Every structure is written in structure tokens, then in C-alpha cells.
Coordinates of C-alpha atoms in Angstrom, one line a residue:
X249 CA -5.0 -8.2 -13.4
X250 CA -3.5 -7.9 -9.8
X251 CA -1.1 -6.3 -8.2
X252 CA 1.5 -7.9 -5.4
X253 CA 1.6 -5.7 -2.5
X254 CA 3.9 -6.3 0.5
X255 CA 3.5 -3.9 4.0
X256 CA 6.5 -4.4 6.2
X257 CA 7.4 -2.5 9.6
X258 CA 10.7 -2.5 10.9
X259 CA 9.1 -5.4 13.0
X260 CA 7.9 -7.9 10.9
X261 CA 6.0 -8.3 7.6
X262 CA 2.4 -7.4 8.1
X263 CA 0.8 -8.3 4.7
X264 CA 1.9 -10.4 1.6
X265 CA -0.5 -11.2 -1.1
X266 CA -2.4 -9.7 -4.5
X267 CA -5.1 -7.2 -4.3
X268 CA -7.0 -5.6 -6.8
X269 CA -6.1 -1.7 -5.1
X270 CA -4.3 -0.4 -2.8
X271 CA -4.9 3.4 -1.2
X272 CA -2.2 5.2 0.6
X273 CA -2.1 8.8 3.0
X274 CA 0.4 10.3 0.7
X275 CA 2.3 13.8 2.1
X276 CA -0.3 15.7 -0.8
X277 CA -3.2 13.6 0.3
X278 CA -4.8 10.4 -0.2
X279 CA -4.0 8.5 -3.3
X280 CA -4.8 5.0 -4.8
X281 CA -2.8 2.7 -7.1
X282 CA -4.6 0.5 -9.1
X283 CA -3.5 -2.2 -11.8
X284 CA -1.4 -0.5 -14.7
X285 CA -0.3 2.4 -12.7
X286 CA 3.0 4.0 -13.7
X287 CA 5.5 3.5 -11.4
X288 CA 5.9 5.6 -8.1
X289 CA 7.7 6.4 -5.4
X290 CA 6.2 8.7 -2.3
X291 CA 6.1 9.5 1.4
X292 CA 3.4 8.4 3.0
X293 CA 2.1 10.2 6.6
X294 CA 0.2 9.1 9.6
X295 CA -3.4 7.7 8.5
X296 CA -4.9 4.5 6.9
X297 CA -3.5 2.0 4.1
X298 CA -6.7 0.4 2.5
X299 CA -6.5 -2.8 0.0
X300 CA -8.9 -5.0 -1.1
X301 CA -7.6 -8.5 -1.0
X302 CA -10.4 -10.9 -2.8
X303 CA -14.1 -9.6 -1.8
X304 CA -12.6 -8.4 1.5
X305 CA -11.3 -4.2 2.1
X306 CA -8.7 -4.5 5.0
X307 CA -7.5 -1.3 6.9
X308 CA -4.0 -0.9 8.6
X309 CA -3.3 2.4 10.6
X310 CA 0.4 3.6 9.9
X311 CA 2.4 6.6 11.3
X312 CA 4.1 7.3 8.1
X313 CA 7.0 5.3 6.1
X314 CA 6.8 5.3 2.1
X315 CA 5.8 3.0 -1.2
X316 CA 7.6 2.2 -4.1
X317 CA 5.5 0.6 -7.4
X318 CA 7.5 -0.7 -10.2
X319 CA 6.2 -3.3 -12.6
X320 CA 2.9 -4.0 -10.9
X321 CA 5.0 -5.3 -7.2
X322 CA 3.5 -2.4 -4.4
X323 CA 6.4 -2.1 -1.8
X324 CA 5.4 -0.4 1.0
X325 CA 7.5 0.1 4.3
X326 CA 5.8 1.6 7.6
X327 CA 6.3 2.8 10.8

């Protein structure tokens, strides 16, 4: 199982695709969502988001924005 994660800035859309987890700076510290989560909504602050896409772990510095999980679909919007 998968989970459909989406990273948009106010710019553009920087990723669209499923991953297998996602971690995220939350405002309490650094926490990861993986399939079957319950849903959540946080801040997020400055630091990394990490995913693993396929075999491949991908990294994306953000300076802060917030994600919302409902139903396995990871929204996350940055800035």
C-alpha cells in the first residue's frame, strides 16, 4: 500500500506521485507518516521533507508551511 503525496509552494507544484513514507519537521519535532496513518493535520517548520518514491529517498529543504493526511492522500503546502 501507498500513499499519494503532493508538495506545492505558492510557486508551482514540486512533487506529485506515491511513496511508501513521507517524514516532515513538525513544530514538536520530526515526524513520519506512513501507510494506514490516522489522519493529520500540523505545522510544519524550517528543515527537510524526506519521501521515498520507489527505491529512491528524495530530500526537499522547506522554510515551514503545513500537511494535511486524510484517507491515505498527503497534502503538503510549503514555503
Amino acid at each position: 500500500m501507498a500513499l499519494q503525496l503532493n508538495i506545492v509552494s505558492p510557486e508551482k507544484e514540486l512533487f506529485n506521485g506515491e511513496v511508501s513514507q513521507v517524514t516532515l519537521p513538525g513544530l514538536l519535532g520530526q515526524f513520519t507518516i506512513l501507510p494506514n496513518h490516522a489522519p493529520i493535520v500540523s505545522s510544519l517548520k524550517k528543515g527537510e521533507i524526506i519521501y521515498v518514491a520507489g527505491n529512491k529517498e528524495c530530500k526537499l529543504e522547506i522554510n515551514g508551511g503545513f500537511v494535511e493526511l486524510s484517507n491515505g492522500n498527503v497534502s503538503v503546502c510549503v514555503s
